[in-house]
PDB file of C-alpha atoms and ligand atoms in Angstrom:
ATOM      1  CA  UNK M1269     -13.694 -14.160  65.142  1.00  0.00           C
ATOM      2  CA  UNK M1270     -12.475 -12.557  61.952  1.00  0.00           C
ATOM      3  CA  UNK M1271     -13.058  -8.850  61.467  1.00  0.00           C
ATOM      4  CA  UNK M1272     -14.833  -9.508  58.180  1.00  0.00           C
ATOM      5  CA  UNK M1273     -17.920 -11.527  57.344  1.00  0.00           C
ATOM      6  CA  UNK M1274     -17.505 -14.911  55.642  1.00  0.00           C
ATOM      7  CA  UNK M1275     -16.995 -14.948  51.887  1.00  0.00           C
ATOM      8  CA  UNK M1276     -17.513 -17.782  49.394  1.00  0.00           C
ATOM      9  CA  UNK M1277     -16.259 -17.345  45.813  1.00  0.00           C
ATOM     10  CA  UNK M1278     -16.724 -20.042  43.155  1.00  0.00           C
ATOM     11  CA  UNK M1279     -15.823 -20.688  39.507  1.00  0.00           C
ATOM     12  CA  UNK M1280     -17.316 -23.024  36.930  1.00  0.00           C
ATOM     13  CA  UNK M1281     -14.251 -23.246  34.710  1.00  0.00           C
ATOM     14  CA  UNK M1282     -12.693 -21.136  32.006  1.00  0.00           C
ATOM     15  CA  UNK M1283     -13.865 -21.138  28.401  1.00  0.00           C
ATOM     16  CA  UNK M1284     -14.974 -19.117  25.394  1.00  0.00           C
ATOM     17  CA  UNK M1285     -18.164 -17.232  24.678  1.00  0.00           C
ATOM     18  CA  UNK M1286     -19.929 -19.725  22.430  1.00  0.00           C
ATOM     19  CA  UNK M1287     -23.473 -20.276  21.220  1.00  0.00           C
ATOM     20  CA  UNK M1288     -23.576 -23.301  23.505  1.00  0.00           C
ATOM     21  CA  UNK M1289     -22.687 -21.136  26.481  1.00  0.00           C
ATOM     22  CA  UNK M1290     -25.461 -18.692  25.604  1.00  0.00           C
ATOM     23  CA  UNK M1291     -27.880 -21.544  25.099  1.00  0.00           C
ATOM     24  CA  UNK M1292     -27.151 -22.990  28.538  1.00  0.00           C
ATOM     25  CA  UNK M1293     -26.728 -19.647  30.289  1.00  0.00           C
ATOM     26  CA  UNK M1294     -29.842 -19.921  32.464  1.00  0.00           C
ATOM     27  CA  UNK M1295     -28.891 -23.423  33.574  1.00  0.00           C
ATOM     28  CA  UNK M1296     -25.337 -22.295  34.385  1.00  0.00           C
ATOM     29  CA  UNK M1297     -26.693 -19.439  36.492  1.00  0.00           C
ATOM     30  CA  UNK M1298     -29.005 -21.769  38.356  1.00  0.00           C
ATOM     31  CA  UNK M1299     -26.212 -24.257  39.001  1.00  0.00           C
ATOM     32  CA  UNK M1300     -23.852 -21.535  40.244  1.00  0.00           C
ATOM     33  CA  UNK M1301     -26.561 -20.181  42.559  1.00  0.00           C
ATOM     34  CA  UNK M1302     -27.148 -23.736  43.819  1.00  0.00           C
ATOM     35  CA  UNK M1303     -23.453 -24.153  44.599  1.00  0.00           C
ATOM     36  CA  UNK M1304     -23.326 -20.842  46.479  1.00  0.00           C
ATOM     37  CA  UNK M1305     -26.471 -21.804  48.393  1.00  0.00           C
ATOM     38  CA  UNK M1306     -24.931 -25.128  49.403  1.00  0.00           C
ATOM     39  CA  UNK M1307     -21.833 -23.398  50.768  1.00  0.00           C
ATOM     40  CA  UNK M1308     -23.860 -20.642  52.383  1.00  0.00           C
ATOM     41  CA  UNK M1309     -26.013 -23.171  54.264  1.00  0.00           C
ATOM     42  CA  UNK M1310     -22.839 -24.613  55.772  1.00  0.00           C
ATOM     43  CA  UNK M1311     -21.482 -21.212  56.785  1.00  0.00           C
ATOM     44  CA  UNK M1312     -24.810 -20.058  58.225  1.00  0.00           C
ATOM     45  CA  UNK M1313     -24.879 -23.148  60.439  1.00  0.00           C
ATOM     46  CA  UNK M1314     -21.458 -22.118  61.733  1.00  0.00           C
ATOM     47  CA  UNK M1315     -19.743 -24.631  59.497  1.00  0.00           C
ATOM     48  CA  UNK M1316     -16.177 -23.871  58.555  1.00  0.00           C
ATOM     49  CA  UNK M1317     -14.446 -22.811  55.348  1.00  0.00           C
ATOM     50  CA  UNK M1318     -13.393 -26.303  54.319  1.00  0.00           C
ATOM     51  CA  UNK M1319     -16.917 -27.702  54.710  1.00  0.00           C
ATOM     52  CA  UNK M1320     -18.371 -24.783  52.759  1.00  0.00           C
ATOM     53  CA  UNK M1321     -15.866 -25.042  49.882  1.00  0.00           C
ATOM     54  CA  UNK M1322     -16.440 -28.797  49.747  1.00  0.00           C
ATOM     55  CA  UNK M1323     -20.235 -28.384  49.701  1.00  0.00           C
ATOM     56  CA  UNK M1324     -20.107 -25.839  46.873  1.00  0.00           C
ATOM     57  CA  UNK M1325     -17.854 -28.042  44.742  1.00  0.00           C
ATOM     58  CA  UNK M1326     -19.897 -31.200  45.443  1.00  0.00           C
ATOM     59  CA  UNK M1327     -22.959 -29.348  44.178  1.00  0.00           C
ATOM     60  CA  UNK M1328     -21.193 -28.435  40.915  1.00  0.00           C
ATOM     61  CA  UNK M1329     -19.956 -32.039  40.533  1.00  0.00           C
ATOM     62  CA  UNK M1330     -23.638 -33.027  40.477  1.00  0.00           C
ATOM     63  CA  UNK M1331     -24.378 -30.778  37.493  1.00  0.00           C
ATOM     64  CA  UNK M1332     -23.360 -32.234  34.152  1.00  0.00           C
ATOM     65  CA  UNK M1333     -22.831 -28.815  32.585  1.00  0.00           C
ATOM     66  CA  UNK M1334     -19.518 -28.641  34.423  1.00  0.00           C
ATOM     67  CA  UNK M1335     -16.339 -30.574  33.723  1.00  0.00           C
ATOM     68  CA  UNK M1336     -16.353 -32.401  37.078  1.00  0.00           C
ATOM     69  CA  UNK M1337     -18.123 -35.544  38.249  1.00  0.00           C
ATOM     70  CA  UNK M1338     -20.790 -36.578  35.693  1.00  0.00           C
ATOM     71  CA  UNK M1339     -20.193 -34.454  32.594  1.00  0.00           C
ATOM     72  CA  UNK M1340     -16.413 -34.588  32.978  1.00  0.00           C
ATOM     73  CA  UNK M1341     -14.195 -34.201  29.923  1.00  0.00           C
ATOM     74  CA  UNK M1342     -13.287 -37.564  28.386  1.00  0.00           C
ATOM     75  CA  UNK M1343      -9.883 -39.147  27.957  1.00  0.00           C
ATOM     76  CA  UNK M1344      -8.804 -40.132  24.429  1.00  0.00           C
ATOM     77  CA  UNK M1345     -10.152 -43.674  25.020  1.00  0.00           C
ATOM     78  CA  UNK M1346     -13.596 -42.353  25.987  1.00  0.00           C
ATOM     79  CA  UNK M1347     -13.194 -42.996  29.694  1.00  0.00           C
ATOM     80  CA  UNK M1348     -13.557 -40.493  32.532  1.00  0.00           C
ATOM     81  CA  UNK M1349     -10.726 -39.892  34.997  1.00  0.00           C
ATOM     82  CA  UNK M1350     -11.430 -37.385  37.738  1.00  0.00           C
ATOM     83  CA  UNK M1351      -9.272 -35.464  40.165  1.00  0.00           C
ATOM     84  CA  UNK M1352      -9.976 -33.178  43.114  1.00  0.00           C
ATOM     85  CA  UNK M1353      -8.245 -31.389  45.984  1.00  0.00           C
ATOM     86  CA  UNK M1354      -9.094 -29.555  49.191  1.00  0.00           C
ATOM     87  CA  UNK M1355      -6.842 -27.482  51.434  1.00  0.00           C
ATOM     88  CA  UNK M1356      -7.376 -25.664  54.729  1.00  0.00           C
ATOM     89  CA  UNK M1357      -5.183 -22.666  55.387  1.00  0.00           C
ATOM     90  CA  UNK M1358      -5.062 -22.664  59.193  1.00  0.00           C
ATOM     91  CA  UNK M1359      -3.123 -25.938  59.521  1.00  0.00           C
ATOM     92  CA  UNK M1360      -2.250 -26.621  55.842  1.00  0.00           C
ATOM     93  CA  UNK M1361      -4.305 -29.801  55.976  1.00  0.00           C
ATOM     94  CA  UNK M1362      -4.586 -31.014  52.393  1.00  0.00           C
ATOM     95  CA  UNK M1363      -6.243 -33.915  50.621  1.00  0.00           C
ATOM     96  CA  UNK M1364      -6.254 -34.805  46.953  1.00  0.00           C
ATOM     97  CA  UNK M1365      -7.221 -37.616  44.596  1.00  0.00           C
ATOM     98  CA  UNK M1366      -6.297 -38.230  40.951  1.00  0.00           C
ATOM     99  CA  UNK M1367      -7.384 -40.660  38.272  1.00  0.00           C
ATOM    100  CA  UNK M1368     -10.651 -41.684  39.938  1.00  0.00           C
ATOM    101  CA  UNK M1369     -12.939 -43.672  37.658  1.00  0.00           C
ATOM    102  CA  UNK M1370     -15.821 -44.689  39.913  1.00  0.00           C
ATOM    103  CA  UNK M1371     -16.249 -42.277  42.811  1.00  0.00           C
ATOM    104  CA  UNK M1372     -19.419 -40.217  42.383  1.00  0.00           C
ATOM    105  CA  UNK M1373     -18.088 -37.180  44.246  1.00  0.00           C
ATOM    106  CA  UNK M1374     -14.294 -36.851  43.911  1.00  0.00           C
ATOM    107  CA  UNK M1375     -14.278 -33.897  46.310  1.00  0.00           C
ATOM    108  CA  UNK M1376     -15.630 -36.158  49.080  1.00  0.00           C
ATOM    109  CA  UNK M1377     -12.811 -38.603  48.373  1.00  0.00           C
ATOM    110  CA  UNK M1378     -10.340 -35.708  48.626  1.00  0.00           C
ATOM    111  CA  UNK M1379     -11.855 -34.851  52.008  1.00  0.00           C
ATOM    112  CA  UNK M1380     -11.261 -38.396  53.251  1.00  0.00           C
ATOM    113  CA  UNK M1381      -7.623 -38.039  52.256  1.00  0.00           C
ATOM    114  CA  UNK M1382      -7.420 -34.649  53.998  1.00  0.00           C
ATOM    115  CA  UNK M1383      -8.722 -36.285  57.175  1.00  0.00           C
ATOM    116  CA  UNK M1384      -6.067 -39.040  56.920  1.00  0.00           C
ATOM    117  CA  UNK M1385      -2.263 -39.057  57.185  1.00  0.00           C
ATOM    118  CA  UNK M1386      -1.847 -38.918  53.405  1.00  0.00           C
ATOM    119  CA  UNK M1387      -2.130 -35.964  51.029  1.00  0.00           C
ATOM    120  CA  UNK M1388      -2.548 -37.525  47.549  1.00  0.00           C
ATOM    121  CA  UNK M1389      -4.090 -40.864  46.566  1.00  0.00           C
ATOM    122  CA  UNK M1390      -4.438 -42.105  42.980  1.00  0.00           C
ATOM    123  CA  UNK M1391      -6.435 -44.426  40.774  1.00  0.00           C
ATOM    124  CA  UNK M1392      -8.080 -47.659  41.739  1.00  0.00           C
ATOM    125  CA  UNK M1393      -6.723 -47.503  45.277  1.00  0.00           C
ATOM    126  CA  UNK M1394      -8.256 -44.109  45.876  1.00  0.00           C
ATOM    127  CA  UNK M1395     -11.628 -45.272  44.496  1.00  0.00           C
ATOM    128  CA  UNK M1396     -11.477 -48.380  46.654  1.00  0.00           C
ATOM    129  CA  UNK M1397     -10.670 -46.434  49.759  1.00  0.00           C
ATOM    130  CA  UNK M1398     -13.511 -43.987  49.088  1.00  0.00           C
ATOM    131  CA  UNK M1399     -15.866 -46.958  48.648  1.00  0.00           C
ATOM    132  CA  UNK M1400     -14.712 -48.552  51.896  1.00  0.00           C
ATOM    133  CA  UNK M1401     -15.452 -45.307  53.703  1.00  0.00           C
ATOM    134  CA  UNK M1402     -18.956 -45.104  52.280  1.00  0.00           C
ATOM    135  CA  UNK M1403     -18.666 -42.781  49.268  1.00  0.00           C
ATOM    136  CA  UNK M1404     -21.020 -43.781  46.446  1.00  0.00           C
ATOM    137  CA  UNK M1405     -19.420 -45.554  43.485  1.00  0.00           C
ATOM    138  CA  UNK M1406     -20.708 -45.656  39.899  1.00  0.00           C
ATOM    139  CA  UNK M1407     -19.808 -47.433  36.724  1.00  0.00           C
ATOM    140  CA  UNK M1408     -17.482 -45.247  34.631  1.00  0.00           C
ATOM    141  CA  UNK M1409     -20.195 -44.919  31.975  1.00  0.00           C
ATOM    142  CA  UNK M1410     -22.337 -43.017  34.476  1.00  0.00           C
ATOM    143  CA  UNK M1411     -19.938 -40.066  34.164  1.00  0.00           C
ATOM    144  CA  UNK M1412     -19.928 -40.057  30.337  1.00  0.00           C
ATOM    145  CA  UNK M1413     -22.400 -37.645  28.740  1.00  0.00           C
ATOM    146  CA  UNK M1414     -23.510 -37.454  25.117  1.00  0.00           C
ATOM    147  CA  UNK M1415     -22.139 -33.959  24.867  1.00  0.00           C
ATOM    148  CA  UNK M1416     -18.648 -34.959  26.005  1.00  0.00           C
ATOM    149  CA  UNK M1417     -18.682 -37.962  23.648  1.00  0.00           C
ATOM    150  CA  UNK M1418     -19.580 -35.732  20.706  1.00  0.00           C
ATOM    151  CA  UNK M1419     -16.915 -33.291  21.768  1.00  0.00           C
ATOM    152  CA  UNK M1420     -14.268 -36.005  21.905  1.00  0.00           C
ATOM    153  CA  UNK M1421     -15.265 -37.146  18.430  1.00  0.00           C
ATOM    154  CA  UNK M1422     -15.068 -33.577  17.204  1.00  0.00           C
ATOM    155  CA  UNK M1423     -18.778 -33.467  16.483  1.00  0.00           C
ATOM    156  CA  UNK M1424     -19.888 -31.165  19.260  1.00  0.00           C
ATOM    157  CA  UNK M1425     -20.535 -27.524  18.883  1.00  0.00           C
ATOM    158  CA  UNK M1426     -17.785 -25.630  20.695  1.00  0.00           C
ATOM    159  CA  UNK M1427     -18.133 -26.734  24.271  1.00  0.00           C
ATOM    160  CA  UNK M1428     -20.066 -24.502  26.640  1.00  0.00           C
ATOM    161  CA  UNK M1429     -17.244 -24.775  29.133  1.00  0.00           C
ATOM    162  CA  UNK M1430     -13.895 -26.498  29.274  1.00  0.00           C
ATOM    163  CA  UNK M1431     -13.116 -26.062  32.882  1.00  0.00           C
ATOM    164  CA  UNK M1432     -12.877 -27.468  36.175  1.00  0.00           C
ATOM    165  CA  UNK M1433     -14.920 -26.203  39.119  1.00  0.00           C
ATOM    166  CA  UNK M1434     -13.584 -24.578  42.256  1.00  0.00           C
ATOM    167  CA  UNK M1435     -14.374 -22.674  45.443  1.00  0.00           C
ATOM    168  CA  UNK M1436     -12.428 -20.536  47.901  1.00  0.00           C
ATOM    169  CA  UNK M1437     -13.789 -19.489  51.253  1.00  0.00           C
ATOM    170  CA  UNK M1438     -13.076 -17.295  54.284  1.00  0.00           C
ATOM    171  CA  UNK M1439     -15.104 -18.345  57.325  1.00  0.00           C
ATOM    172  CA  UNK M1440     -16.187 -16.490  60.471  1.00  0.00           C
ATOM    173  CA  UNK M1441     -13.053 -17.630  62.316  1.00  0.00           C
ATOM    174  CA  UNK M1442     -10.820 -16.164  59.635  1.00  0.00           C
ATOM    175  CA  UNK M1443      -9.885 -19.598  58.265  1.00  0.00           C
ATOM    176  CA  UNK M1444      -9.296 -19.879  54.509  1.00  0.00           C
ATOM    177  CA  UNK M1445      -9.952 -22.971  52.367  1.00  0.00           C
ATOM    178  CA  UNK M1446      -9.782 -23.941  48.704  1.00  0.00           C
ATOM    179  CA  UNK M1447     -11.388 -26.771  46.723  1.00  0.00           C
ATOM    180  CA  UNK M1448     -11.057 -27.827  43.062  1.00  0.00           C
ATOM    181  CA  UNK M1449     -12.537 -30.726  41.055  1.00  0.00           C
ATOM    182  CA  UNK M1450     -12.075 -31.699  37.394  1.00  0.00           C
ATOM    183  CA  UNK M1451     -12.328 -34.288  34.670  1.00  0.00           C
ATOM    184  CA  UNK M1452      -9.151 -32.844  33.138  1.00  0.00           C
ATOM    185  CA  UNK M1453      -8.843 -31.834  29.457  1.00  0.00           C
ATOM    186  CA  UNK M1454     -10.894 -33.374  26.665  1.00  0.00           C
ATOM    187  CA  UNK M1455      -8.876 -35.976  24.748  1.00  0.00           C
ATOM    188  CA  UNK M1456      -6.155 -36.214  27.377  1.00  0.00           C
ATOM    189  CA  UNK M1457      -4.255 -39.507  27.407  1.00  0.00           C
ATOM    190  CA  UNK M1458      -5.475 -41.840  30.157  1.00  0.00           C
ATOM    191  CA  UNK M1459      -3.240 -41.374  33.195  1.00  0.00           C
ATOM    192  CA  UNK M1460      -2.615 -37.691  32.543  1.00  0.00           C
ATOM    193  CA  UNK M1461      -3.032 -35.574  35.689  1.00  0.00           C
ATOM    194  CA  UNK M1462      -3.434 -31.806  35.545  1.00  0.00           C
ATOM    195  CA  UNK M1463      -2.907 -29.103  38.136  1.00  0.00           C
ATOM    196  CA  UNK M1464      -6.209 -29.372  40.001  1.00  0.00           C
ATOM    197  CA  UNK M1465      -5.232 -32.106  42.493  1.00  0.00           C
ATOM    198  CA  UNK M1466      -1.659 -30.872  42.836  1.00  0.00           C
ATOM    199  CA  UNK M1467      -1.311 -28.849  46.009  1.00  0.00           C
ATOM    200  CA  UNK M1468       0.485 -25.614  45.156  1.00  0.00           C
ATOM    201  CA  UNK M1469      -0.297 -25.788  41.430  1.00  0.00           C
ATOM    202  CA  UNK M1470      -4.086 -25.677  40.990  1.00  0.00           C
ATOM    203  CA  UNK M1471      -5.165 -25.575  44.630  1.00  0.00           C
ATOM    204  CA  UNK M1472      -3.680 -23.882  47.700  1.00  0.00           C
ATOM    205  CA  UNK M1473      -4.705 -22.385  51.042  1.00  0.00           C
ATOM    206  CA  UNK M1474      -2.615 -20.958  53.868  1.00  0.00           C
ATOM    207  CA  UNK M1475      -3.036 -18.085  56.325  1.00  0.00           C
ATOM    208  CA  UNK M1476      -2.541 -15.488  53.563  1.00  0.00           C
ATOM    209  CA  UNK M1477      -4.692 -16.702  50.687  1.00  0.00           C
ATOM    210  CA  UNK M1478      -6.876 -19.471  49.264  1.00  0.00           C
ATOM    211  CA  UNK M1479      -6.646 -20.194  45.511  1.00  0.00           C
ATOM    212  CA  UNK M1480      -8.400 -22.458  42.976  1.00  0.00           C
ATOM    213  CA  UNK M1481      -7.278 -22.484  39.328  1.00  0.00           C
ATOM    214  CA  UNK M1482      -8.719 -23.604  35.986  1.00  0.00           C
ATOM    215  CA  UNK M1483      -7.092 -23.859  32.576  1.00  0.00           C
ATOM    216  CA  UNK M1484      -4.268 -25.707  30.873  1.00  0.00           C
ATOM    217  CA  UNK M1485      -2.973 -27.612  33.865  1.00  0.00           C
ATOM    218  CA  UNK M1486       0.557 -28.125  32.604  1.00  0.00           C
ATOM    219  CA  UNK M1487       1.216 -24.375  32.629  1.00  0.00           C
ATOM    220  CA  UNK M1488      -0.180 -24.002  36.152  1.00  0.00           C
ATOM    221  CA  UNK M1489       2.016 -26.891  37.323  1.00  0.00           C
ATOM    222  CA  UNK M1490       5.154 -25.532  35.693  1.00  0.00           C
ATOM    223  CA  UNK M1491       4.664 -22.159  37.342  1.00  0.00           C
ATOM    224  CA  UNK M1492       3.466 -23.452  40.716  1.00  0.00           C
ATOM    225  CA  UNK M1493       0.723 -20.899  40.198  1.00  0.00           C
ATOM    226  CA  UNK M1494      -1.346 -21.202  43.366  1.00  0.00           C
ATOM    227  CA  UNK M1495       1.672 -21.377  45.666  1.00  0.00           C
ATOM    228  CA  UNK M1496       3.349 -18.543  43.801  1.00  0.00           C
ATOM    229  CA  UNK M1497       0.431 -16.305  44.789  1.00  0.00           C
ATOM    230  CA  UNK M1498       0.857 -17.318  48.431  1.00  0.00           C
ATOM    231  CA  UNK M1499       4.574 -16.481  48.329  1.00  0.00           C
ATOM    232  CA  UNK M1500       3.885 -13.089  46.745  1.00  0.00           C
ATOM    233  CA  UNK M1501       1.237 -12.367  49.391  1.00  0.00           C
ATOM    234  CA  UNK M1502       3.664 -13.379  52.135  1.00  0.00           C
ATOM    235  CA  UNK M1503       6.182 -10.882  50.820  1.00  0.00           C
ATOM    236  CA  UNK M1504       3.599  -8.116  51.043  1.00  0.00           C
ATOM    237  CA  UNK M1505       2.261  -7.990  47.476  1.00  0.00           C
ATOM    238  CA  UNK M1506      -1.434  -7.045  47.320  1.00  0.00           C
ATOM    239  CA  UNK M1507      -3.863  -9.792  46.352  1.00  0.00           C
ATOM    240  CA  UNK M1508      -4.838  -8.400  42.940  1.00  0.00           C
ATOM    241  CA  UNK M1509      -1.222  -7.861  41.914  1.00  0.00           C
ATOM    242  CA  UNK M1510      -0.133 -11.276  43.213  1.00  0.00           C
ATOM    243  CA  UNK M1511      -2.824 -13.099  41.230  1.00  0.00           C
ATOM    244  CA  UNK M1512      -2.153 -11.076  38.067  1.00  0.00           C
ATOM    245  CA  UNK M1513       1.574 -11.770  38.311  1.00  0.00           C
ATOM    246  CA  UNK M1514       1.063 -15.508  38.750  1.00  0.00           C
ATOM    247  CA  UNK M1515      -1.302 -15.622  35.792  1.00  0.00           C
ATOM    248  CA  UNK M1516       1.125 -13.611  33.673  1.00  0.00           C
ATOM    249  CA  UNK M1517       3.692 -16.317  34.426  1.00  0.00           C
ATOM    250  CA  UNK M1518       1.176 -18.980  33.343  1.00  0.00           C
ATOM    251  CA  UNK M1519       0.666 -17.139  30.043  1.00  0.00           C
ATOM    252  CA  UNK M1520       4.407 -17.391  29.301  1.00  0.00           C
ATOM    253  CA  UNK M1521       3.959 -21.164  29.143  1.00  0.00           C
ATOM    254  CA  UNK M1522       1.096 -20.894  26.657  1.00  0.00           C
ATOM    255  CA  UNK M1523      -1.316 -21.424  29.480  1.00  0.00           C
ATOM    256  CA  UNK M1524      -4.829 -20.201  29.221  1.00  0.00           C
ATOM    257  CA  UNK M1525      -7.225 -20.141  32.106  1.00  0.00           C
ATOM    258  CA  UNK M1526      -8.025 -18.240  35.227  1.00  0.00           C
ATOM    259  CA  UNK M1527      -8.191 -18.490  38.976  1.00  0.00           C
ATOM    260  CA  UNK M1528     -10.101 -17.313  42.008  1.00  0.00           C
ATOM    261  CA  UNK M1529      -8.577 -16.171  45.298  1.00  0.00           C
ATOM    262  CA  UNK M1530      -9.668 -14.762  48.652  1.00  0.00           C
ATOM    263  CA  UNK M1531      -7.540 -13.349  51.473  1.00  0.00           C
ATOM    264  CA  UNK M1532      -8.108 -12.921  55.230  1.00  0.00           C
ATOM    265  CA  UNK M1533      -9.511  -9.398  54.763  1.00  0.00           C
ATOM    266  CA  UNK M1534     -12.262 -10.815  52.546  1.00  0.00           C
ATOM    267  CA  UNK M1535     -10.730  -9.285  49.414  1.00  0.00           C
ATOM    268  CA  UNK M1536     -11.224 -11.414  46.311  1.00  0.00           C
ATOM    269  CA  UNK M1537      -9.524 -11.594  42.939  1.00  0.00           C
ATOM    270  CA  UNK M1538     -10.337 -13.570  39.780  1.00  0.00           C
ATOM    271  CA  UNK M1539      -7.964 -12.752  36.919  1.00  0.00           C
ATOM    272  CA  UNK M1540      -8.506 -14.501  33.614  1.00  0.00           C
ATOM    273  CA  UNK M1541      -6.569 -15.245  30.413  1.00  0.00           C
ATOM    274  CA  UNK M1542      -9.568 -16.853  28.704  1.00  0.00           C
ATOM    275  CA  UNK M1543     -12.737 -15.230  27.419  1.00  0.00           C
ATOM    276  CA  UNK M1544     -14.957 -16.232  30.319  1.00  0.00           C
ATOM    277  CA  UNK M1545     -14.938 -17.900  33.720  1.00  0.00           C
ATOM    278  CA  UNK M1546     -18.498 -18.124  35.026  1.00  0.00           C
ATOM    279  CA  UNK M1547     -18.649 -17.819  38.774  1.00  0.00           C
ATOM    280  CA  UNK M1548     -20.327 -16.309  41.768  1.00  0.00           C
ATOM    281  CA  UNK M1549     -19.790 -14.851  45.199  1.00  0.00           C
ATOM    282  CA  UNK M1550     -21.682 -14.802  48.449  1.00  0.00           C
ATOM    283  CA  UNK M1551     -20.779 -12.494  51.331  1.00  0.00           C
ATOM    284  CA  UNK M1552     -22.527 -12.854  54.680  1.00  0.00           C
ATOM    285  CA  UNK M1553     -25.186 -10.179  54.921  1.00  0.00           C
ATOM    286  CA  UNK M1554     -25.594  -9.899  51.143  1.00  0.00           C
ATOM    287  CA  UNK M1555     -27.333 -11.835  48.427  1.00  0.00           C
ATOM    288  CA  UNK M1556     -25.442 -14.202  46.142  1.00  0.00           C
ATOM    289  CA  UNK M1557     -24.246 -12.745  42.842  1.00  0.00           C
ATOM    290  CA  UNK M1558     -23.370 -14.905  39.813  1.00  0.00           C
ATOM    291  CA  UNK M1559     -21.924 -14.065  36.408  1.00  0.00           C
ATOM    292  CA  UNK M1560     -21.385 -15.830  33.104  1.00  0.00           C
ATOM    293  CA  UNK M1561     -19.443 -13.438  30.883  1.00  0.00           C
ATOM    294  CA  UNK M1562     -18.892 -10.802  33.559  1.00  0.00           C
ATOM    295  CA  UNK M1563     -16.691 -10.640  36.615  1.00  0.00           C
ATOM    296  CA  UNK M1564     -17.172  -9.894  40.305  1.00  0.00           C
ATOM    297  CA  UNK M1565     -18.272  -6.294  40.595  1.00  0.00           C
ATOM    298  CA  UNK M1566     -19.325  -6.389  36.933  1.00  0.00           C
ATOM    299  CA  UNK M1567     -21.721  -9.358  36.933  1.00  0.00           C
ATOM    300  CA  UNK M1568     -23.416 -10.123  33.583  1.00  0.00           C
TER     301      UNK M1568
HETATM  302  N1  LIG P1122      -6.912 -27.473  34.905  1.00  0.00           N
HETATM  303  C1  LIG P1122      -7.563 -28.694  34.512  1.00  0.00           C
HETATM  304  C2  LIG P1122      -6.545 -29.672  34.033  1.00  0.00           C
HETATM  305  O1  LIG P1122      -5.565 -29.278  33.445  1.00  0.00           O
HETATM  306  C3  LIG P1122      -8.613 -28.558  33.467  1.00  0.00           C
HETATM  307  C4  LIG P1122      -9.315 -27.252  33.335  1.00  0.00           C
HETATM  308  O2  LIG P1122      -9.386 -26.451  34.254  1.00  0.00           O
HETATM  309  O3  LIG P1122      -9.866 -27.016  32.236  1.00  0.00           O
HETATM  310  O4  LIG P1122      -6.758 -30.851  34.189  1.00  0.00           O
END
């Protein structure tokens, strides 16, 4: 057993403080609490970190306020292409999917890949495989919301949130896991893949740290952001400094965004280059705490 109680930390994507964010604040809070509750239920039934991270992200994929699952950002042709990844630190098991157009819960498809011999599956083949293994499929239009359509056409008020969703978890056995799911960036060309499903860029977990990122994916890919944090941790750099240094590197490449991370001691870090990154944390023995414009320790 680990010396520290389980911890689940989530994010609902980076963004700006906008009127739309304020308008939807109560709904965001409720959705974040729902995601923490889903992960907590898993951990309280002695589920492991990967199951808890997956459950929290699946819950956020179900809420159209977030850029994942239904409500995803749209490609320039109005279609939705979704990506997701999961990684378990204890054995570096990893599963990821990119360019899904029909799978209702991309994070469940990523889990199927994690449980297979592959690490990354793309497009139609990944959807088909998810369908064969029983994951619900929907017409692409199911994922398209009025808000995202207006946003693509430049008619939406500034979006409440641009980002991806993610979760990192430390379980009672000391195992770390990370999960990330996204519709990418609004107006992206079809076929573009960001950092979220790329192991080591937007998602990573090993025995030192679990990381999930959100923001301009290209900058996170070019800096290998999530893996960079793991390497810094391995060389003895404290969690907060490691995450700040990786994000400083991202900023050099005009990247905006943020990330969440947890280490085996239960320490968490969530540095940010953007205005906000709504999120929440649950620690065994405590109540869940969520924030919209605040940060862990300074929830608002
Ligand atoms: N990082 C994601 C991507 O580049 C999107 C986001 O987090 O806003 O696809």
